[in-house]
Short mmCIF file of C-alpha atoms in Angstrom, two decimals:
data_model
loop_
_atom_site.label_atom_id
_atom_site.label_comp_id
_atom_site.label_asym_id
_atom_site.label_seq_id
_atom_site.Cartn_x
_atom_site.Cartn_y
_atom_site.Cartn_z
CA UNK A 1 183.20 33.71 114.09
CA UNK A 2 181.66 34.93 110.76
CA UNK A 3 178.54 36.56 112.15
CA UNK A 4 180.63 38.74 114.43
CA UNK A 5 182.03 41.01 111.84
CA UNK A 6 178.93 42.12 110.35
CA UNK A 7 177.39 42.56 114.00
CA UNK A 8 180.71 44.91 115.00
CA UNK A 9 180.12 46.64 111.49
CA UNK A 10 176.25 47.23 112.21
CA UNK A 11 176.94 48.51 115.32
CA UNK A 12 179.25 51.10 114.17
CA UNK A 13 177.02 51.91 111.17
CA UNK A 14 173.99 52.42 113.52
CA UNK A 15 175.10 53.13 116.94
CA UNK A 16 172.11 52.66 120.11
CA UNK A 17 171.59 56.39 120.10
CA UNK A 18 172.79 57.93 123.36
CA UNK A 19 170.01 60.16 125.01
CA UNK A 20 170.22 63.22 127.43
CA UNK A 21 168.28 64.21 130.31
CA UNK A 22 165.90 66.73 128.42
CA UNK A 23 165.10 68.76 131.56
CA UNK A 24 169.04 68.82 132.22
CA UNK A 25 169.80 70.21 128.85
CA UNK A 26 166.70 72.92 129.25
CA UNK A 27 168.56 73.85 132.85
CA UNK A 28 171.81 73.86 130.98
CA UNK A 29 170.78 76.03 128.46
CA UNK A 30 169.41 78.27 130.25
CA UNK A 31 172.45 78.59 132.80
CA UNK A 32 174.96 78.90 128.99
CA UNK A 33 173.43 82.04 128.89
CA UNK A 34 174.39 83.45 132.17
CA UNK A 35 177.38 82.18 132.20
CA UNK A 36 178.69 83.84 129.60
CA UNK A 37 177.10 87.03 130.25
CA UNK A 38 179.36 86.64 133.22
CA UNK A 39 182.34 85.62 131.60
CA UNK A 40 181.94 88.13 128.35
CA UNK A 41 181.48 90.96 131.14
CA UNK A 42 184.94 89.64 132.63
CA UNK A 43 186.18 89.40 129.31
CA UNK A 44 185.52 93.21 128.61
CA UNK A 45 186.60 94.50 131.75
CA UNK A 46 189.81 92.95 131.03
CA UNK A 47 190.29 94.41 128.07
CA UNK A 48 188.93 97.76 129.07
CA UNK A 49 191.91 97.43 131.88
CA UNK A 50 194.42 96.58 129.02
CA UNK A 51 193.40 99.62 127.58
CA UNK A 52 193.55 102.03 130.41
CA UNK A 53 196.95 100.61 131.14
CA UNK A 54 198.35 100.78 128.11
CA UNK A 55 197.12 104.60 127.84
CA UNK A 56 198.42 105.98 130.75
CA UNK A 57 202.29 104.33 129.91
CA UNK A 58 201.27 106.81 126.85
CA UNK A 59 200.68 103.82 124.33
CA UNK A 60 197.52 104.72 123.30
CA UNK A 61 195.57 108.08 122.83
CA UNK A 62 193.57 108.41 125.92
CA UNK A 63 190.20 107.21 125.39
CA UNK A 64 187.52 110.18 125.01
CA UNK A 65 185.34 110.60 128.25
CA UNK A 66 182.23 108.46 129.49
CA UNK A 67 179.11 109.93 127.55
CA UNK A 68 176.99 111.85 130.27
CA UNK A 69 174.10 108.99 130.82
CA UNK A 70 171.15 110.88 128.71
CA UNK A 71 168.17 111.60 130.93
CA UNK A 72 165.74 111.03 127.87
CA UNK A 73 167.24 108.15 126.74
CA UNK A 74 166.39 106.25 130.25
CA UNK A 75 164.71 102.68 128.90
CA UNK A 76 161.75 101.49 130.90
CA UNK A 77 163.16 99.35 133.18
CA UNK A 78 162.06 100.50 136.77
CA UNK A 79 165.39 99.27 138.18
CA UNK A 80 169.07 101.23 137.95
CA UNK A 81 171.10 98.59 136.93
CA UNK A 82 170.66 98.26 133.38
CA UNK A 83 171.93 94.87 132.45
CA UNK A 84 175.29 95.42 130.53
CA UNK A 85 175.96 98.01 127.89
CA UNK A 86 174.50 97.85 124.31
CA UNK A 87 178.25 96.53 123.18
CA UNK A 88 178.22 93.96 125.82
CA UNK A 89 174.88 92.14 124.81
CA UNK A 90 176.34 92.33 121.17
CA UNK A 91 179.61 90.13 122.11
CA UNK A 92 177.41 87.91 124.04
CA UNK A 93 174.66 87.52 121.34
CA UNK A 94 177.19 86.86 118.79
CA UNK A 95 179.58 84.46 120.95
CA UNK A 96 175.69 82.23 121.70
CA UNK A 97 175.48 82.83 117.62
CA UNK A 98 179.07 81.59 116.94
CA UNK A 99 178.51 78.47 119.40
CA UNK A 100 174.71 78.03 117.86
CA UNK A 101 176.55 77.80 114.70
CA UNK A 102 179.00 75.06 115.16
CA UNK A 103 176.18 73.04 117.08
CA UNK A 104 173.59 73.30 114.54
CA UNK A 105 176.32 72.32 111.49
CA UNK A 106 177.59 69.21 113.70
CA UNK A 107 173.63 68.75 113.90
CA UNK A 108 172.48 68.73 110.59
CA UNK A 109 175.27 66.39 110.12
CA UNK A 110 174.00 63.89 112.12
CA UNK A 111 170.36 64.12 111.00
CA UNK A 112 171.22 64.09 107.46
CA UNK A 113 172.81 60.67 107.36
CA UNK A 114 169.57 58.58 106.31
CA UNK A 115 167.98 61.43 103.91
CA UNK A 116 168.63 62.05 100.51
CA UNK A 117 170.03 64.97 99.25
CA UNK A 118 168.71 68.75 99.25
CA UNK A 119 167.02 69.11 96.21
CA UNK A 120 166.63 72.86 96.75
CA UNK A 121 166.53 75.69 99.19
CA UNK A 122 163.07 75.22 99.94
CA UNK A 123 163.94 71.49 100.94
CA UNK A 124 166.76 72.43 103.22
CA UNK A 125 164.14 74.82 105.07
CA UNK A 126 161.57 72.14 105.20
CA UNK A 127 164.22 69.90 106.84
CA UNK A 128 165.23 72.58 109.64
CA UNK A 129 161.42 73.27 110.31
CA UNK A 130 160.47 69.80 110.49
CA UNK A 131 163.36 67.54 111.77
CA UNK A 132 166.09 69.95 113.53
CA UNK A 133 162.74 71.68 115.30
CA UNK A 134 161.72 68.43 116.09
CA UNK A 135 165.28 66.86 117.71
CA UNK A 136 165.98 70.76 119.44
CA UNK A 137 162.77 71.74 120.56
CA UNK A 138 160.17 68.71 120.86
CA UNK A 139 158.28 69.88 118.28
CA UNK A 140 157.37 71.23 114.54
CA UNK A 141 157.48 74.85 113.61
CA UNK A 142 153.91 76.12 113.26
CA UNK A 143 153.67 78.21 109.98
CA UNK A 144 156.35 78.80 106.84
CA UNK A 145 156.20 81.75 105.06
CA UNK A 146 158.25 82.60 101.96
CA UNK A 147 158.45 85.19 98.92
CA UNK A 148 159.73 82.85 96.58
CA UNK A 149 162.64 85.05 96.00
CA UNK A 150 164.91 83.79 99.29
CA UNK A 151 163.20 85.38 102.00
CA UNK A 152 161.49 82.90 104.18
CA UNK A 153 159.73 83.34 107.79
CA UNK A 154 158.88 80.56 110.33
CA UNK A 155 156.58 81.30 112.87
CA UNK A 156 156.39 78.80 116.32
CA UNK A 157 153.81 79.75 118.70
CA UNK A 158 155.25 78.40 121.67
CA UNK A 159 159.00 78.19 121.47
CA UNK A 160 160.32 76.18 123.88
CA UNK A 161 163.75 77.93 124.86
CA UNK A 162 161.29 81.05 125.98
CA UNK A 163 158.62 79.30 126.69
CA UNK A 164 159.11 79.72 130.54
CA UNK A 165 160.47 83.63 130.68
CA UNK A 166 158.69 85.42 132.89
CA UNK A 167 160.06 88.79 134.71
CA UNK A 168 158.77 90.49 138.43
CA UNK A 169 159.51 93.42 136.69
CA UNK A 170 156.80 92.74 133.71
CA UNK A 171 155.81 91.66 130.14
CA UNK A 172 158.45 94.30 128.68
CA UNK A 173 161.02 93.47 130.80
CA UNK A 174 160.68 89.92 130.14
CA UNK A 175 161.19 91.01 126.38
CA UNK A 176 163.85 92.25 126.57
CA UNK A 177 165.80 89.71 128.21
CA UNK A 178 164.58 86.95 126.11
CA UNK A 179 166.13 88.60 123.17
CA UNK A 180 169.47 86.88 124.18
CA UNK A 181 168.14 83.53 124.80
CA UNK A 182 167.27 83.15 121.03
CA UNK A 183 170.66 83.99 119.90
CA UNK A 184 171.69 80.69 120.22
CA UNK A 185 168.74 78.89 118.92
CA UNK A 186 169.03 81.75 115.81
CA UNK A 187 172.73 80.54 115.62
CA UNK A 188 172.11 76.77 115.22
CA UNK A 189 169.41 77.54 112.29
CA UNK A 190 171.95 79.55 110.63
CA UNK A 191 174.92 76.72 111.09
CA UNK A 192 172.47 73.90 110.34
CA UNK A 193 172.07 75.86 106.91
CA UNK A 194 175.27 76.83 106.25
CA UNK A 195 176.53 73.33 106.42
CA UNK A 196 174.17 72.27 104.13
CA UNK A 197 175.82 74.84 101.88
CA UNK A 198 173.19 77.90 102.08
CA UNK A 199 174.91 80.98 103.44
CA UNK A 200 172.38 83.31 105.00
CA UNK A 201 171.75 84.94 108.06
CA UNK A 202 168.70 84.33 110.56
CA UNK A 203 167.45 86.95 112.43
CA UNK A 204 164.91 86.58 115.48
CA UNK A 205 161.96 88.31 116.50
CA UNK A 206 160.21 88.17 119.49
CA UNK A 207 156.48 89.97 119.41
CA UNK A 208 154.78 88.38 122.45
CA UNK A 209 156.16 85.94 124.41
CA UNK A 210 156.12 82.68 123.76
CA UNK A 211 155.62 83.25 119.96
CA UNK A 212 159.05 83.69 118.63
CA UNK A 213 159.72 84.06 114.37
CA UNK A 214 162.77 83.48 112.73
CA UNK A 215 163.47 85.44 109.38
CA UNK A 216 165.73 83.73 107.18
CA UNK A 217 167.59 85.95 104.42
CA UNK A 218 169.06 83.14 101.22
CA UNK A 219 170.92 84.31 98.86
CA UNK A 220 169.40 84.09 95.47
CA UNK A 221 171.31 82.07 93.57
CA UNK A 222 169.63 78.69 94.28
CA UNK B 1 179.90 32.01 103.95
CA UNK B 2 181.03 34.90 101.49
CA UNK B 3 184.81 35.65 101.69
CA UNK B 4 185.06 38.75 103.87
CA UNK B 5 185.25 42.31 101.77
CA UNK B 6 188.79 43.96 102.30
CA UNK B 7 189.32 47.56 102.18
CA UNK B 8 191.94 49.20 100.03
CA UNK B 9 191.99 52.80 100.87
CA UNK B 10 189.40 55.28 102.09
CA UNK B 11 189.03 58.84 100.89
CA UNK B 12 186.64 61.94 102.60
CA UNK B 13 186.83 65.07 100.35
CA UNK B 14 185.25 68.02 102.10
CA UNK B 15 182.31 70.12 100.59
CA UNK B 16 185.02 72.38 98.68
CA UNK B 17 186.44 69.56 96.72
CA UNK B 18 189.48 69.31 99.42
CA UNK B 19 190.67 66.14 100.53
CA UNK B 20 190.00 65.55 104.34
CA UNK B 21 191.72 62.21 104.98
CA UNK B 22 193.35 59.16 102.48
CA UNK B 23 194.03 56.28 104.49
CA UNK B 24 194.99 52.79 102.67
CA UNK B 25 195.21 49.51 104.41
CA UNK B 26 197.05 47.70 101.70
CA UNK B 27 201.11 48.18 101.37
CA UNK B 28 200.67 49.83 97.71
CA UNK B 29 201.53 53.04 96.93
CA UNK B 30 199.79 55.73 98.84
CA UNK B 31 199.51 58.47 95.93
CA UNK B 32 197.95 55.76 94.05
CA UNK B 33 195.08 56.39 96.22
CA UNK B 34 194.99 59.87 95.94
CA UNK B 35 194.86 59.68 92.31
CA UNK B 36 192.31 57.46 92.60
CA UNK B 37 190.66 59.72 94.85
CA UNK B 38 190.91 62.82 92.60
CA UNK B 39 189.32 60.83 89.16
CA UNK B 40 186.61 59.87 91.37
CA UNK B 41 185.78 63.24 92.40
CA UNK B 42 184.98 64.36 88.65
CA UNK B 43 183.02 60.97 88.21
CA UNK B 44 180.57 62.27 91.39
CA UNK B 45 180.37 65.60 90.28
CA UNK B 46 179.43 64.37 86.58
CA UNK B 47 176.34 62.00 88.49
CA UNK B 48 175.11 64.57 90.85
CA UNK B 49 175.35 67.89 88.72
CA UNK B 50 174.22 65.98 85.18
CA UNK B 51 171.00 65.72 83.72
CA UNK B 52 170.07 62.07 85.30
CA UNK B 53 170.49 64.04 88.63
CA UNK B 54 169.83 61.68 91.55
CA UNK B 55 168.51 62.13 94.77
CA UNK B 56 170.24 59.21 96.10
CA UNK B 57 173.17 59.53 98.76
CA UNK B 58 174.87 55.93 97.69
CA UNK B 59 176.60 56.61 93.94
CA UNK B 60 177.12 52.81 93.55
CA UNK B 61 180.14 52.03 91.80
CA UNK B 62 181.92 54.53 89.95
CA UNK B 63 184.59 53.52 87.84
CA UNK B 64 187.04 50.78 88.02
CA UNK B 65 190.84 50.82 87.55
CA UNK B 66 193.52 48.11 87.08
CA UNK B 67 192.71 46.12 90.52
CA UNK B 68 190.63 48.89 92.18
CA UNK B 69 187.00 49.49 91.94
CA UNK B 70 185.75 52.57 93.53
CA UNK B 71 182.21 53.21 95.20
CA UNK B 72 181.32 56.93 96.34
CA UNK B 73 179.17 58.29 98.76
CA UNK B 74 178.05 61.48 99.09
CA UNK B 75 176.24 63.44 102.21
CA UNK B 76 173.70 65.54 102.38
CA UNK B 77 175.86 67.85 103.09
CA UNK B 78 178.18 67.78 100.57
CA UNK B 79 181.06 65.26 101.93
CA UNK B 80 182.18 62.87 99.64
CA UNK B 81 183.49 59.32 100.48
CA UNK B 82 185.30 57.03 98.42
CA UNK B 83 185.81 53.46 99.17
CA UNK B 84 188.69 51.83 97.24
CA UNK B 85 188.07 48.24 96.99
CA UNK B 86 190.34 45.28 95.23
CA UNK B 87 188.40 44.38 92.08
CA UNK B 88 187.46 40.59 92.84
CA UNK B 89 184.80 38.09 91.28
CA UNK B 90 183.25 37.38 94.23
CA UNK B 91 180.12 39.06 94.59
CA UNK B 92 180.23 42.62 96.28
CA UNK B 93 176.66 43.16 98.69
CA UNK B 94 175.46 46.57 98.36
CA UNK B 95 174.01 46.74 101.41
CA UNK B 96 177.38 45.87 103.24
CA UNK B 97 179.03 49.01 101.10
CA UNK B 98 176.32 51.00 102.32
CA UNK B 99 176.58 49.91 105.60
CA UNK B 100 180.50 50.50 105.68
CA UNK B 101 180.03 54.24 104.32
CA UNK B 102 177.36 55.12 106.57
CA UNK B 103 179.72 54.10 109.25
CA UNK B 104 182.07 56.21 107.75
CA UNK B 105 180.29 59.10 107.57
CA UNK B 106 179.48 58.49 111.71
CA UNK B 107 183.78 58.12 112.32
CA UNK B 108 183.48 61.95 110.49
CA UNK B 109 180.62 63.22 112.52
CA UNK B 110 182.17 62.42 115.39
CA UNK B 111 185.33 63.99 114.59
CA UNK B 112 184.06 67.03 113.61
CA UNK B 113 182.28 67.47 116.00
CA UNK B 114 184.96 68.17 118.52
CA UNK B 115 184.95 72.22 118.52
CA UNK B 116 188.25 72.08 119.57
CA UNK B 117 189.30 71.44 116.25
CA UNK B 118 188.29 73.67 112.93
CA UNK B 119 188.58 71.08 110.28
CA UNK B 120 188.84 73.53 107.17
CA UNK B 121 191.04 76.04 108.92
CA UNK B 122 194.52 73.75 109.71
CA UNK B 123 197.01 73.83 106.68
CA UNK B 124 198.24 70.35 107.90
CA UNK B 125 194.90 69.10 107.14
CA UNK B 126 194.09 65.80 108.99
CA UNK B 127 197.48 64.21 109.28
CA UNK B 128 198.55 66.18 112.03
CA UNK B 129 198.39 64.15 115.58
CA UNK B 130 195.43 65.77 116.84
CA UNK B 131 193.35 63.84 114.33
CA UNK B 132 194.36 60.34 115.69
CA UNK B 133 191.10 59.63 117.32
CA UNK B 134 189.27 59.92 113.77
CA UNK B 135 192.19 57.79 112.26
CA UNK B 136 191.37 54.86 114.66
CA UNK B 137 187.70 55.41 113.88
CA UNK B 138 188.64 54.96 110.72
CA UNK B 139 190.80 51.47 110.95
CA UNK B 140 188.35 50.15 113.09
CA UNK B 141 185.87 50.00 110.58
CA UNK B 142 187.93 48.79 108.40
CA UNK B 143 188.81 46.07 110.85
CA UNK B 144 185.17 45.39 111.40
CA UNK B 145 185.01 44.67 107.22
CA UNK B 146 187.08 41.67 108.12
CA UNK B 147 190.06 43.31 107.21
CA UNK B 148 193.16 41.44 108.18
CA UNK B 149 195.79 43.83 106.92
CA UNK B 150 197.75 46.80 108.84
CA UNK B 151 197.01 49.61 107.94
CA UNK B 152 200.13 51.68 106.44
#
């Protein structure tokens, strides 16, 4: 009978970790993205509707007209359909940030538990490039840069959420729409730190593709 | 055999110094606890922000009180655990304290991890009902201890 309390304890110290299908979580990933492209694209023709509605029963001043679509502003892409306004891909990018950042704080929580603690700022970003990059993306971030003064820059050469983008319509194309696929890997960075207790903000680049870099703004105070 | 350790209370402060969730198994007093809770709190911030800063996560035992002795625990992250335990003779394991507060600190992972619920944003804090899964958590580790009281 004696042994059986310290087993049940263990076991609830040190649970048998749980794994996930790591191709089903690259699918599901991927598909996150559309979906709420989708669904914030719903969401804004809702409230565009609201708004129409709520102008014509003289609520509201009525809105000023559509903008006359710019013939030199037209973007590269050979196709009409542009995908979603500039306002659109800002509510998605910052709903995948939002999400990112609750996910990488509940994260860092769990990888924490048999470290010590942060000594500084330059420990917590050691611990995202080596051991979040290594449980999110299979492997180690490929070069660290820093100023010393709170700015720092990590560089991985083949990142693995864009590592498979490719667009019929070309290289630029392709570009462009892996910008929104790294919001959510920018957002879990950002959470991971935050919880941790470093507020910054993370902003991703994307030169070529696959090489993706991450700038990370700290505040100075650490 | 050792007689099995028995839990008195258990206190998680969040990062901000607020308390998360007190929970005592013993039929005492519960603000007892809470006091006991809040001394503690300038005990860990005296180790960690002192000059014999440690790097270590388990604080060992911080202070003891008429019948209570408490251990802390602090995460990476900032969380704070206390463990109130009845001050005894018999020998307390380290290892089994450490083993209790890092399943602790899983009961709170899991918890907060739900993203249906914002843990710093509710006034009520975590004795509103949505929180019962992390209160069972909670007892059953203190069950697991070899715990033989109900919890109040």
């Amino acid at each position: 009978m004696q042994p059986a309390p310290a087993n049940a304890l263990s076991t609830l110290a040190d649970p048998p970790t749980r794994m996930v299908d790591g191709a089903v979580m690259d699918y599901f990933l991927i598909e996150a993205v559309n979906a709420l492209r989708v669904s914030s694209a719903v969401a804004a023709a809702r409230a565009k509707k609201i708004e129409r509605d709520m102008a014509e029963a003289g609520l509201l001043p009525p809105p000023p007209p559509a903008k006359q679509q710019n013939p030199r502003d037209s973007t590269s892409s050979t196709t009409g359909k542009i995908m979603g306004s500039v306002e659109e891909e800002e509510s998605i990018r910052s709903r995948l940030e939002a999400i990112g950042m609750h996910v990488g704080g509940n994260f860092a929580e769990r990888l924490c538990r048999d470290r010590s603690l942060f000594s500084d700022s330059l420990d917590a970003i050691k611990f995202v490039c080596k051991e979040l990059w290594v449980s999110c993306w299979d492997k180690q971030v490929d070069n660290l840069r820093t100023n010393h003064r709170g700015v720092y820059v990590l560089q991985d050469n083949a990142f693995k959420p864009i590592a498979r983008i490719s667009s019929w319509e070309g290289r630029q194309e392709a570009l462009r729409r892996a910008k929104l696929y790294v919001a959510l890997p920018a957002g879990i960075i950002r959470g991971a730190l935050s919880r941790i207790g470093f507020h910054g903000t993370v902003v991703p680049e994307i030169t070529t593709l696959p090489q993706c870099t991450f700038q990370i703004k700290l505040p100075k105070n650490t | 055999m050792p007689p099995p350790l028995r839990l008195n209370a258990v206190a998680f402060i969040s990062p901000q110094n607020h308390p998360i969730l007190i929970r005592t198994f013993q039929k005492g007093d519960e603000l007892k606890y809470h006091y006991v809770a809040h001394t503690s709190l300038d005990v860990i911030e005296e180790r960690t922000n002192g000059p014999a800063k440690s790097n270590e996560c388990y604080l060992g035992l911080l202070y003891a009180m008429d019948d209570i002795a408490a251990y802390g625990y602090i995460t990476p992250l900032k969380v704070k655990i206390v463990l109130a335990l009845p001050l005894t003779d018999s020998v307390v394991r380290d290892s089994e304290v450490i083993m209790t507060f890092k399943a602790l600190h899983l009961a709170y992972y899991h918890a907060s991890s739900n993203p249906f619920l914002r843990l710093y944003d509710t006034p009520a804090g975590v004795g509103s009902s949505r929180w019962k899964c992390f209160r069972q958590r909670v007892d059953e580790i203190s069950r697991a201890i070899g715990g033989t009281s109900v919890p109040s």
